[in-house]
mmCIF file with all atom_site columns, N, CA and C and ligand atoms in Angstrom:
data_model
loop_
_atom_site.group_PDB
_atom_site.id
_atom_site.type_symbol
_atom_site.label_atom_id
_atom_site.label_alt_id
_atom_site.label_comp_id
_atom_site.label_asym_id
_atom_site.label_entity_id
_atom_site.label_seq_id
_atom_site.pdbx_PDB_ins_code
_atom_site.Cartn_x
_atom_site.Cartn_y
_atom_site.Cartn_z
_atom_site.occupancy
_atom_site.B_iso_or_equiv
_atom_site.pdbx_formal_charge
_atom_site.auth_seq_id
_atom_site.auth_comp_id
_atom_site.auth_asym_id
_atom_site.auth_atom_id
_atom_site.pdbx_PDB_model_num
ATOM   1   N  N   . MET H 1 1  ? -39.122 -4.127 7.793   1.00 55.00 ? 1   MET H N   1
ATOM   2   C  CA  . MET H 1 1  ? -38.948 -2.740 7.330   1.00 55.00 ? 1   MET H CA  1
ATOM   3   C  C   . MET H 1 1  ? -37.479 -2.346 7.412   1.00 55.00 ? 1   MET H C   1
ATOM   4   N  N   . THR H 1 2  ? -37.065 -1.527 6.472   1.00 51.00 ? 2   THR H N   1
ATOM   5   C  CA  . THR H 1 2  ? -35.665 -1.088 6.460   1.00 51.00 ? 2   THR H CA  1
ATOM   6   C  C   . THR H 1 2  ? -35.537 0.374  6.867   1.00 51.00 ? 2   THR H C   1
ATOM   7   N  N   . GLY H 1 3  ? -36.626 0.973  7.362   1.00 62.00 ? 3   GLY H N   1
ATOM   8   C  CA  . GLY H 1 3  ? -36.549 2.352  7.785   1.00 62.00 ? 3   GLY H CA  1
ATOM   9   C  C   . GLY H 1 3  ? -36.953 3.334  6.692   1.00 62.00 ? 3   GLY H C   1
ATOM   10  N  N   . GLY H 1 4  ? -37.487 2.824  5.607   1.00 82.00 ? 4   GLY H N   1
ATOM   11  C  CA  . GLY H 1 4  ? -38.001 3.685  4.554   1.00 82.00 ? 4   GLY H CA  1
ATOM   12  C  C   . GLY H 1 4  ? -36.961 4.146  3.550   1.00 82.00 ? 4   GLY H C   1
ATOM   13  N  N   . PHE H 1 5  ? -35.738 3.623  3.656   1.00 90.00 ? 5   PHE H N   1
ATOM   14  C  CA  . PHE H 1 5  ? -34.705 4.018  2.697   1.00 90.00 ? 5   PHE H CA  1
ATOM   15  C  C   . PHE H 1 5  ? -34.835 3.220  1.399   1.00 90.00 ? 5   PHE H C   1
ATOM   16  N  N   . GLU H 1 6  ? -34.473 3.861  0.317   1.00 94.00 ? 6   GLU H N   1
ATOM   17  C  CA  . GLU H 1 6  ? -34.381 3.179  -0.976  1.00 94.00 ? 6   GLU H CA  1
ATOM   18  C  C   . GLU H 1 6  ? -33.071 3.585  -1.620  1.00 94.00 ? 6   GLU H C   1
ATOM   19  N  N   . PRO H 1 7  ? -32.447 2.664  -2.379  1.00 95.00 ? 7   PRO H N   1
ATOM   20  C  CA  . PRO H 1 7  ? -31.184 3.040  -3.040  1.00 95.00 ? 7   PRO H CA  1
ATOM   21  C  C   . PRO H 1 7  ? -31.379 4.257  -3.930  1.00 95.00 ? 7   PRO H C   1
ATOM   22  N  N   . LYS H 1 8  ? -30.412 5.173  -3.890  1.00 95.00 ? 8   LYS H N   1
ATOM   23  C  CA  . LYS H 1 8  ? -30.475 6.381  -4.722  1.00 95.00 ? 8   LYS H CA  1
ATOM   24  C  C   . LYS H 1 8  ? -29.355 6.326  -5.748  1.00 95.00 ? 8   LYS H C   1
ATOM   25  N  N   . PHE H 1 9  ? -29.632 6.849  -6.920  1.00 96.00 ? 9   PHE H N   1
ATOM   26  C  CA  . PHE H 1 9  ? -28.595 6.928  -7.950  1.00 96.00 ? 9   PHE H CA  1
ATOM   27  C  C   . PHE H 1 9  ? -28.112 8.367  -8.039  1.00 96.00 ? 9   PHE H C   1
ATOM   28  N  N   . LEU H 1 10 ? -26.819 8.549  -7.756  1.00 97.00 ? 10  LEU H N   1
ATOM   29  C  CA  . LEU H 1 10 ? -26.238 9.889  -7.717  1.00 97.00 ? 10  LEU H CA  1
ATOM   30  C  C   . LEU H 1 10 ? -25.088 9.987  -8.712  1.00 97.00 ? 10  LEU H C   1
ATOM   31  N  N   . ILE H 1 11 ? -24.730 11.220 -9.082  1.00 97.00 ? 11  ILE H N   1
ATOM   32  C  CA  . ILE H 1 11 ? -23.591 11.444 -9.973  1.00 97.00 ? 11  ILE H CA  1
ATOM   33  C  C   . ILE H 1 11 ? -22.421 11.960 -9.139  1.00 97.00 ? 11  ILE H C   1
ATOM   34  N  N   . CYS H 1 12 ? -21.289 11.296 -9.271  1.00 96.00 ? 12  CYS H N   1
ATOM   35  C  CA  . CYS H 1 12 ? -20.081 11.676 -8.533  1.00 96.00 ? 12  CYS H CA  1
ATOM   36  C  C   . CYS H 1 12 ? -19.555 13.008 -9.064  1.00 96.00 ? 12  CYS H C   1
ATOM   37  N  N   . THR H 1 13 ? -19.229 13.930 -8.160  1.00 96.00 ? 13  THR H N   1
ATOM   38  C  CA  . THR H 1 13 ? -18.722 15.237 -8.580  1.00 96.00 ? 13  THR H CA  1
ATOM   39  C  C   . THR H 1 13 ? -17.272 15.146 -9.022  1.00 96.00 ? 13  THR H C   1
ATOM   40  N  N   . GLU H 1 14 ? -16.631 14.041 -8.720  1.00 95.00 ? 14  GLU H N   1
ATOM   41  C  CA  . GLU H 1 14 ? -15.207 13.871 -9.027  1.00 95.00 ? 14  GLU H CA  1
ATOM   42  C  C   . GLU H 1 14 ? -15.018 13.269 -10.426 1.00 95.00 ? 14  GLU H C   1
ATOM   43  N  N   . CYS H 1 15 ? -15.688 12.172 -10.703 1.00 97.00 ? 15  CYS H N   1
ATOM   44  C  CA  . CYS H 1 15 ? -15.486 11.465 -11.975 1.00 97.00 ? 15  CYS H CA  1
ATOM   45  C  C   . CYS H 1 15 ? -16.737 11.468 -12.853 1.00 97.00 ? 15  CYS H C   1
ATOM   46  N  N   . ASN H 1 16 ? -17.809 12.092 -12.366 1.00 97.00 ? 16  ASN H N   1
ATOM   47  C  CA  . ASN H 1 16 ? -19.066 12.201 -13.131 1.00 97.00 ? 16  ASN H CA  1
ATOM   48  C  C   . ASN H 1 16 ? -19.687 10.849 -13.472 1.00 97.00 ? 16  ASN H C   1
ATOM   49  N  N   . GLU H 1 17 ? -19.309 9.831  -12.743 1.00 96.00 ? 17  GLU H N   1
ATOM   50  C  CA  . GLU H 1 17 ? -19.920 8.514  -12.934 1.00 96.00 ? 17  GLU H CA  1
ATOM   51  C  C   . GLU H 1 17 ? -21.125 8.378  -12.012 1.00 96.00 ? 17  GLU H C   1
ATOM   52  N  N   . GLU H 1 18 ? -22.124 7.656  -12.504 1.00 97.00 ? 18  GLU H N   1
ATOM   53  C  CA  . GLU H 1 18 ? -23.278 7.383  -11.650 1.00 97.00 ? 18  GLU H CA  1
ATOM   54  C  C   . GLU H 1 18 ? -22.895 6.325  -10.622 1.00 97.00 ? 18  GLU H C   1
ATOM   55  N  N   . PHE H 1 19 ? -23.322 6.525  -9.406  1.00 95.00 ? 19  PHE H N   1
ATOM   56  C  CA  . PHE H 1 19 ? -23.069 5.512  -8.380  1.00 95.00 ? 19  PHE H CA  1
ATOM   57  C  C   . PHE H 1 19 ? -24.300 5.370  -7.504  1.00 95.00 ? 19  PHE H C   1
ATOM   58  N  N   . VAL H 1 20 ? -24.370 4.252  -6.795  1.00 94.00 ? 20  VAL H N   1
ATOM   59  C  CA  . VAL H 1 20 ? -25.540 3.960  -5.962  1.00 94.00 ? 20  VAL H CA  1
ATOM   60  C  C   . VAL H 1 20 ? -25.258 4.360  -4.518  1.00 94.00 ? 20  VAL H C   1
ATOM   61  N  N   . PHE H 1 21 ? -26.118 5.165  -3.976  1.00 94.00 ? 21  PHE H N   1
ATOM   62  C  CA  . PHE H 1 21 ? -26.103 5.471  -2.549  1.00 94.00 ? 21  PHE H CA  1
ATOM   63  C  C   . PHE H 1 21 ? -26.995 4.413  -1.906  1.00 94.00 ? 21  PHE H C   1
ATOM   64  N  N   . THR H 1 22 ? -26.342 3.371  -1.419  1.00 93.00 ? 22  THR H N   1
ATOM   65  C  CA  . THR H 1 22 ? -27.087 2.198  -0.967  1.00 93.00 ? 22  THR H CA  1
ATOM   66  C  C   . THR H 1 22 ? -27.878 2.470  0.312   1.00 93.00 ? 22  THR H C   1
ATOM   67  N  N   . VAL H 1 23 ? -28.827 1.603  0.577   1.00 94.00 ? 23  VAL H N   1
ATOM   68  C  CA  . VAL H 1 23 ? -29.624 1.714  1.798   1.00 94.00 ? 23  VAL H CA  1
ATOM   69  C  C   . VAL H 1 23 ? -28.711 1.658  3.021   1.00 94.00 ? 23  VAL H C   1
ATOM   70  N  N   . ALA H 1 24 ? -27.754 0.734  2.989   1.00 93.00 ? 24  ALA H N   1
ATOM   71  C  CA  . ALA H 1 24 ? -26.827 0.597  4.115   1.00 93.00 ? 24  ALA H CA  1
ATOM   72  C  C   . ALA H 1 24 ? -26.047 1.892  4.318   1.00 93.00 ? 24  ALA H C   1
ATOM   73  N  N   . ALA H 1 25 ? -25.599 2.504  3.210   1.00 91.00 ? 25  ALA H N   1
ATOM   74  C  CA  . ALA H 1 25 ? -24.843 3.751  3.301   1.00 91.00 ? 25  ALA H CA  1
ATOM   75  C  C   . ALA H 1 25 ? -25.732 4.887  3.811   1.00 91.00 ? 25  ALA H C   1
ATOM   76  N  N   . GLN H 1 26 ? -26.990 4.886  3.384   1.00 93.00 ? 26  GLN H N   1
ATOM   77  C  CA  . GLN H 1 26 ? -27.915 5.931  3.854   1.00 93.00 ? 26  GLN H CA  1
ATOM   78  C  C   . GLN H 1 26 ? -28.161 5.793  5.347   1.00 93.00 ? 26  GLN H C   1
ATOM   79  N  N   . GLU H 1 27 ? -28.283 4.549  5.805   1.00 93.00 ? 27  GLU H N   1
ATOM   80  C  CA  . GLU H 1 27 ? -28.484 4.316  7.249   1.00 93.00 ? 27  GLU H CA  1
ATOM   81  C  C   . GLU H 1 27 ? -27.241 4.766  8.019   1.00 93.00 ? 27  GLU H C   1
ATOM   82  N  N   . TYR H 1 28 ? -26.067 4.491  7.435   1.00 91.00 ? 28  TYR H N   1
ATOM   83  C  CA  . TYR H 1 28 ? -24.790 4.888  8.034   1.00 91.00 ? 28  TYR H CA  1
ATOM   84  C  C   . TYR H 1 28 ? -24.745 6.408  8.165   1.00 91.00 ? 28  TYR H C   1
ATOM   85  N  N   . PHE H 1 29 ? -25.131 7.095  7.096   1.00 90.00 ? 29  PHE H N   1
ATOM   86  C  CA  . PHE H 1 29 ? -25.150 8.565  7.106   1.00 90.00 ? 29  PHE H CA  1
ATOM   87  C  C   . PHE H 1 29 ? -26.140 9.081  8.145   1.00 90.00 ? 29  PHE H C   1
ATOM   88  N  N   . ALA H 1 30 ? -27.343 8.482  8.127   1.00 93.00 ? 30  ALA H N   1
ATOM   89  C  CA  . ALA H 1 30 ? -28.403 8.938  9.028   1.00 93.00 ? 30  ALA H CA  1
ATOM   90  C  C   . ALA H 1 30 ? -27.987 8.772  10.484  1.00 93.00 ? 30  ALA H C   1
ATOM   91  N  N   . GLU H 1 31 ? -27.314 7.652  10.782  1.00 94.00 ? 31  GLU H N   1
ATOM   92  C  CA  . GLU H 1 31 ? -26.859 7.386  12.150  1.00 94.00 ? 31  GLU H CA  1
ATOM   93  C  C   . GLU H 1 31 ? -25.899 8.471  12.633  1.00 94.00 ? 31  GLU H C   1
ATOM   94  N  N   . ARG H 1 32 ? -25.126 9.014  11.680  1.00 94.00 ? 32  ARG H N   1
ATOM   95  C  CA  . ARG H 1 32 ? -24.149 10.044 12.032  1.00 94.00 ? 32  ARG H CA  1
ATOM   96  C  C   . ARG H 1 32 ? -24.698 11.454 11.890  1.00 94.00 ? 32  ARG H C   1
ATOM   97  N  N   . GLY H 1 33 ? -25.979 11.546 11.539  1.00 95.00 ? 33  GLY H N   1
ATOM   98  C  CA  . GLY H 1 33 ? -26.626 12.846 11.478  1.00 95.00 ? 33  GLY H CA  1
ATOM   99  C  C   . GLY H 1 33 ? -26.349 13.618 10.205  1.00 95.00 ? 33  GLY H C   1
ATOM   100 N  N   . TYR H 1 34 ? -25.794 12.938 9.174   1.00 91.00 ? 34  TYR H N   1
ATOM   101 C  CA  . TYR H 1 34 ? -25.554 13.620 7.902   1.00 91.00 ? 34  TYR H CA  1
ATOM   102 C  C   . TYR H 1 34 ? -26.874 13.739 7.158   1.00 91.00 ? 34  TYR H C   1
ATOM   103 N  N   . THR H 1 35 ? -27.184 14.935 6.714   1.00 90.00 ? 35  THR H N   1
ATOM   104 C  CA  . THR H 1 35 ? -28.440 15.144 5.992   1.00 90.00 ? 35  THR H CA  1
ATOM   105 C  C   . THR H 1 35 ? -28.214 15.259 4.489   1.00 90.00 ? 35  THR H C   1
ATOM   106 N  N   . GLU H 1 36 ? -26.964 15.487 4.080   1.00 90.00 ? 36  GLU H N   1
ATOM   107 C  CA  . GLU H 1 36 ? -26.687 15.641 2.646   1.00 90.00 ? 36  GLU H CA  1
ATOM   108 C  C   . GLU H 1 36 ? -26.258 14.316 2.029   1.00 90.00 ? 36  GLU H C   1
ATOM   109 N  N   . ASP H 1 37 ? -26.577 14.172 0.755   1.00 92.00 ? 37  ASP H N   1
ATOM   110 C  CA  . ASP H 1 37 ? -26.149 12.980 0.023   1.00 92.00 ? 37  ASP H CA  1
ATOM   111 C  C   . ASP H 1 37 ? -24.641 13.059 -0.226  1.00 92.00 ? 37  ASP H C   1
ATOM   112 N  N   . PRO H 1 38 ? -23.994 11.907 -0.335  1.00 92.00 ? 38  PRO H N   1
ATOM   113 C  CA  . PRO H 1 38 ? -22.561 11.919 -0.633  1.00 92.00 ? 38  PRO H CA  1
ATOM   114 C  C   . PRO H 1 38 ? -22.310 12.517 -2.010  1.00 92.00 ? 38  PRO H C   1
ATOM   115 N  N   . LYS H 1 39 ? -21.170 13.191 -2.170  1.00 93.00 ? 39  LYS H N   1
ATOM   116 C  CA  . LYS H 1 39 ? -20.855 13.842 -3.448  1.00 93.00 ? 39  LYS H CA  1
ATOM   117 C  C   . LYS H 1 39 ? -19.930 12.993 -4.295  1.00 93.00 ? 39  LYS H C   1
ATOM   118 N  N   . ARG H 1 40 ? -19.287 12.013 -3.669  1.00 93.00 ? 40  ARG H N   1
ATOM   119 C  CA  . ARG H 1 40 ? -18.315 11.191 -4.393  1.00 93.00 ? 40  ARG H CA  1
ATOM   120 C  C   . ARG H 1 40 ? -18.741 9.729  -4.386  1.00 93.00 ? 40  ARG H C   1
ATOM   121 N  N   . CYS H 1 41 ? -18.395 9.028  -5.472  1.00 93.00 ? 41  CYS H N   1
ATOM   122 C  CA  . CYS H 1 41 ? -18.607 7.591  -5.508  1.00 93.00 ? 41  CYS H CA  1
ATOM   123 C  C   . CYS H 1 41 ? -17.616 6.942  -4.536  1.00 93.00 ? 41  CYS H C   1
ATOM   124 N  N   . LYS H 1 42 ? -17.787 5.671  -4.316  1.00 89.00 ? 42  LYS H N   1
ATOM   125 C  CA  . LYS H 1 42 ? -16.957 5.000  -3.322  1.00 89.00 ? 42  LYS H CA  1
ATOM   126 C  C   . LYS H 1 42 ? -15.473 5.065  -3.706  1.00 89.00 ? 42  LYS H C   1
ATOM   127 N  N   . THR H 1 43 ? -15.181 4.880  -4.994  1.00 93.00 ? 43  THR H N   1
ATOM   128 C  CA  . THR H 1 43 ? -13.790 4.913  -5.460  1.00 93.00 ? 43  THR H CA  1
ATOM   129 C  C   . THR H 1 43 ? -13.153 6.268  -5.169  1.00 93.00 ? 43  THR H C   1
ATOM   130 N  N   . CYS H 1 44 ? -13.858 7.353  -5.543  1.00 94.00 ? 44  CYS H N   1
ATOM   131 C  CA  . CYS H 1 44 ? -13.307 8.696  -5.347  1.00 94.00 ? 44  CYS H CA  1
ATOM   132 C  C   . CYS H 1 44 ? -13.271 9.047  -3.866  1.00 94.00 ? 44  CYS H C   1
ATOM   133 N  N   . HIS H 1 45 ? -14.255 8.561  -3.116  1.00 91.00 ? 45  HIS H N   1
ATOM   134 C  CA  . HIS H 1 45 ? -14.282 8.819  -1.682  1.00 91.00 ? 45  HIS H CA  1
ATOM   135 C  C   . HIS H 1 45 ? -13.067 8.166  -1.009  1.00 91.00 ? 45  HIS H C   1
ATOM   136 N  N   . THR H 1 46 ? -12.758 6.931  -1.445  1.00 93.00 ? 46  THR H N   1
ATOM   137 C  CA  . THR H 1 46 ? -11.606 6.221  -0.892  1.00 93.00 ? 46  THR H CA  1
ATOM   138 C  C   . THR H 1 46 ? -10.319 6.979  -1.205  1.00 93.00 ? 46  THR H C   1
ATOM   139 N  N   . LYS H 1 47 ? -10.197 7.476  -2.458  1.00 94.00 ? 47  LYS H N   1
ATOM   140 C  CA  . LYS H 1 47 ? -9.020  8.262  -2.853  1.00 94.00 ? 47  LYS H CA  1
ATOM   141 C  C   . LYS H 1 47 ? -8.923  9.526  -2.014  1.00 94.00 ? 47  LYS H C   1
ATOM   142 N  N   . TYR H 1 48 ? -10.077 10.159 -1.814  1.00 91.00 ? 48  TYR H N   1
ATOM   143 C  CA  . TYR H 1 48 ? -10.154 11.404 -1.049  1.00 91.00 ? 48  TYR H CA  1
ATOM   144 C  C   . TYR H 1 48 ? -9.687  11.172 0.387   1.00 91.00 ? 48  TYR H C   1
ATOM   145 N  N   . LYS H 1 49 ? -10.178 10.090 0.978   1.00 90.00 ? 49  LYS H N   1
ATOM   146 C  CA  . LYS H 1 49 ? -9.799  9.764  2.347   1.00 90.00 ? 49  LYS H CA  1
ATOM   147 C  C   . LYS H 1 49 ? -8.311  9.450  2.438   1.00 90.00 ? 49  LYS H C   1
ATOM   148 N  N   . LYS H 1 50 ? -7.808  8.743  1.413   1.00 92.00 ? 50  LYS H N   1
ATOM   149 C  CA  . LYS H 1 50 ? -6.396  8.380  1.393   1.00 92.00 ? 50  LYS H CA  1
ATOM   150 C  C   . LYS H 1 50 ? -5.541  9.639  1.283   1.00 92.00 ? 50  LYS H C   1
ATOM   151 N  N   . ALA H 1 51 ? -5.983  10.585 0.455   1.00 91.00 ? 51  ALA H N   1
ATOM   152 C  CA  . ALA H 1 51 ? -5.250  11.841 0.300   1.00 91.00 ? 51  ALA H CA  1
ATOM   153 C  C   . ALA H 1 51 ? -5.183  12.580 1.631   1.00 91.00 ? 51  ALA H C   1
ATOM   154 N  N   . LEU H 1 52 ? -6.280  12.580 2.354   1.00 88.00 ? 52  LEU H N   1
ATOM   155 C  CA  . LEU H 1 52 ? -6.313  13.213 3.671   1.00 88.00 ? 52  LEU H CA  1
ATOM   156 C  C   . LEU H 1 52 ? -5.344  12.521 4.620   1.00 88.00 ? 52  LEU H C   1
ATOM   157 N  N   . ARG H 1 53 ? -5.348  11.166 4.545   1.00 88.00 ? 53  ARG H N   1
ATOM   158 C  CA  . ARG H 1 53 ? -4.455  10.390 5.408   1.00 88.00 ? 53  ARG H CA  1
ATOM   159 C  C   . ARG H 1 53 ? -3.002  10.688 5.070   1.00 88.00 ? 53  ARG H C   1
ATOM   160 N  N   . ASP H 1 54 ? -2.698  10.766 3.747   1.00 87.00 ? 54  ASP H N   1
ATOM   161 C  CA  . ASP H 1 54 ? -1.331  11.046 3.314   1.00 87.00 ? 54  ASP H CA  1
ATOM   162 C  C   . ASP H 1 54 ? -0.885  12.418 3.807   1.00 87.00 ? 54  ASP H C   1
ATOM   163 N  N   . GLN H 1 55 ? -1.798  13.382 3.754   1.00 85.00 ? 55  GLN H N   1
ATOM   164 C  CA  . GLN H 1 55 ? -1.480  14.721 4.253   1.00 85.00 ? 55  GLN H CA  1
ATOM   165 C  C   . GLN H 1 55 ? -1.100  14.653 5.728   1.00 85.00 ? 55  GLN H C   1
ATOM   166 N  N   . LYS H 1 56 ? -1.899  13.917 6.478   1.00 77.00 ? 56  LYS H N   1
ATOM   167 C  CA  . LYS H 1 56 ? -1.639  13.730 7.907   1.00 77.00 ? 56  LYS H CA  1
ATOM   168 C  C   . LYS H 1 56 ? -0.285  13.067 8.098   1.00 77.00 ? 56  LYS H C   1
ATOM   169 N  N   . HIS H 1 57 ? -0.054  12.046 7.251   1.00 72.00 ? 57  HIS H N   1
ATOM   170 C  CA  . HIS H 1 57 ? 1.183   11.286 7.326   1.00 72.00 ? 57  HIS H CA  1
ATOM   171 C  C   . HIS H 1 57 ? 2.379   12.213 7.112   1.00 72.00 ? 57  HIS H C   1
ATOM   172 N  N   . ASN H 1 58 ? 2.296   13.076 6.082   1.00 70.00 ? 58  ASN H N   1
ATOM   173 C  CA  . ASN H 1 58 ? 3.369   14.020 5.801   1.00 70.00 ? 58  ASN H CA  1
ATOM   174 C  C   . ASN H 1 58 ? 3.575   14.954 6.988   1.00 70.00 ? 58  ASN H C   1
ATOM   175 N  N   . HIS H 1 59 ? 2.487   15.332 7.592   1.00 61.00 ? 59  HIS H N   1
ATOM   176 C  CA  . HIS H 1 59 ? 2.541   16.210 8.744   1.00 61.00 ? 59  HIS H CA  1
ATOM   177 C  C   . HIS H 1 59 ? 3.340   15.547 9.871   1.00 61.00 ? 59  HIS H C   1
ATOM   178 N  N   . VAL H 1 60 ? 3.101   14.252 10.039  1.00 56.00 ? 60  VAL H N   1
ATOM   179 C  CA  . VAL H 1 60 ? 3.807   13.494 11.072  1.00 56.00 ? 60  VAL H CA  1
ATOM   180 C  C   . VAL H 1 60 ? 5.299   13.443 10.760  1.00 56.00 ? 60  VAL H C   1
ATOM   181 N  N   . ILE H 1 61 ? 5.628   13.270 9.463   1.00 55.00 ? 61  ILE H N   1
ATOM   182 C  CA  . ILE H 1 61 ? 7.038   13.220 9.058   1.00 55.00 ? 61  ILE H CA  1
ATOM   183 C  C   . ILE H 1 61 ? 7.718   14.563 9.328   1.00 55.00 ? 61  ILE H C   1
ATOM   184 N  N   . ASP H 1 62 ? 6.960   15.658 9.140   1.00 54.00 ? 62  ASP H N   1
ATOM   185 C  CA  . ASP H 1 62 ? 7.507   16.985 9.406   1.00 54.00 ? 62  ASP H CA  1
ATOM   186 C  C   . ASP H 1 62 ? 7.841   17.180 10.888  1.00 54.00 ? 62  ASP H C   1
ATOM   187 N  N   . HIS H 1 63 ? 7.111   16.477 11.715  1.00 51.00 ? 63  HIS H N   1
ATOM   188 C  CA  . HIS H 1 63 ? 7.314   16.621 13.151  1.00 51.00 ? 63  HIS H CA  1
ATOM   189 C  C   . HIS H 1 63 ? 7.498   15.247 13.778  1.00 51.00 ? 63  HIS H C   1
ATOM   190 N  N   . PRO H 1 64 ? 8.652   14.624 13.529  1.00 49.00 ? 64  PRO H N   1
ATOM   191 C  CA  . PRO H 1 64 ? 8.852   13.255 14.023  1.00 49.00 ? 64  PRO H CA  1
ATOM   192 C  C   . PRO H 1 64 ? 8.883   13.203 15.555  1.00 49.00 ? 64  PRO H C   1
ATOM   193 N  N   . GLN H 1 65 ? 8.288   12.149 16.084  1.00 52.00 ? 65  GLN H N   1
ATOM   194 C  CA  . GLN H 1 65 ? 8.296   11.976 17.531  1.00 52.00 ? 65  GLN H CA  1
ATOM   195 C  C   . GLN H 1 65 ? 9.463   11.114 17.974  1.00 52.00 ? 65  GLN H C   1
ATOM   196 N  N   . TYR H 1 66 ? 10.095  10.464 17.006  1.00 54.00 ? 66  TYR H N   1
ATOM   197 C  CA  . TYR H 1 66 ? 11.266  9.667  17.313  1.00 54.00 ? 66  TYR H CA  1
ATOM   198 C  C   . TYR H 1 66 ? 12.099  9.583  16.058  1.00 54.00 ? 66  TYR H C   1
ATOM   199 N  N   . GLU H 1 67 ? 13.359  9.195  16.177  1.00 61.00 ? 67  GLU H N   1
ATOM   200 C  CA  . GLU H 1 67 ? 14.233  9.100  15.014  1.00 61.00 ? 67  GLU H CA  1
ATOM   201 C  C   . GLU H 1 67 ? 14.598  7.648  14.768  1.00 61.00 ? 67  GLU H C   1
ATOM   202 N  N   . PHE H 1 68 ? 14.680  7.317  13.485  1.00 58.00 ? 68  PHE H N   1
ATOM   203 C  CA  . PHE H 1 68 ? 15.132  5.971  13.145  1.00 58.00 ? 68  PHE H CA  1
ATOM   204 C  C   . PHE H 1 68 ? 16.633  5.881  13.365  1.00 58.00 ? 68  PHE H C   1
ATOM   205 N  N   . PRO H 1 69 ? 17.120  4.767  13.906  1.00 59.00 ? 69  PRO H N   1
ATOM   206 C  CA  . PRO H 1 69 ? 18.573  4.618  14.076  1.00 59.00 ? 69  PRO H CA  1
ATOM   207 C  C   . PRO H 1 69 ? 19.272  4.552  12.719  1.00 59.00 ? 69  PRO H C   1
ATOM   208 N  N   . GLU H 1 70 ? 20.447  5.122  12.632  1.00 61.00 ? 70  GLU H N   1
ATOM   209 C  CA  . GLU H 1 70 ? 21.199  5.138  11.369  1.00 61.00 ? 70  GLU H CA  1
ATOM   210 C  C   . GLU H 1 70 ? 21.664  3.726  11.022  1.00 61.00 ? 70  GLU H C   1
HETATM 211 ZN ZN1 . LIG W 2 .  ? -16.187 9.122  -8.595  1.00 53.42 ? 101 LIG W ZN1 1
#
């Protein structure tokens, strides 16, 4: 038994492409207590996460903890 999950076909809110919410991904979500289906396909989700990381990165540059030698 896989826990009763079945692959779901969802539409990405970012690129409007159909993507599969896999059983593994559903188990991952369930383990973390997420009850909502993902809104983005994997490609857009990766871009979204990267954008968040870049924002953080810029934040770090704004407040450097050390300086590079000239
Ligand atoms: Zn997408």
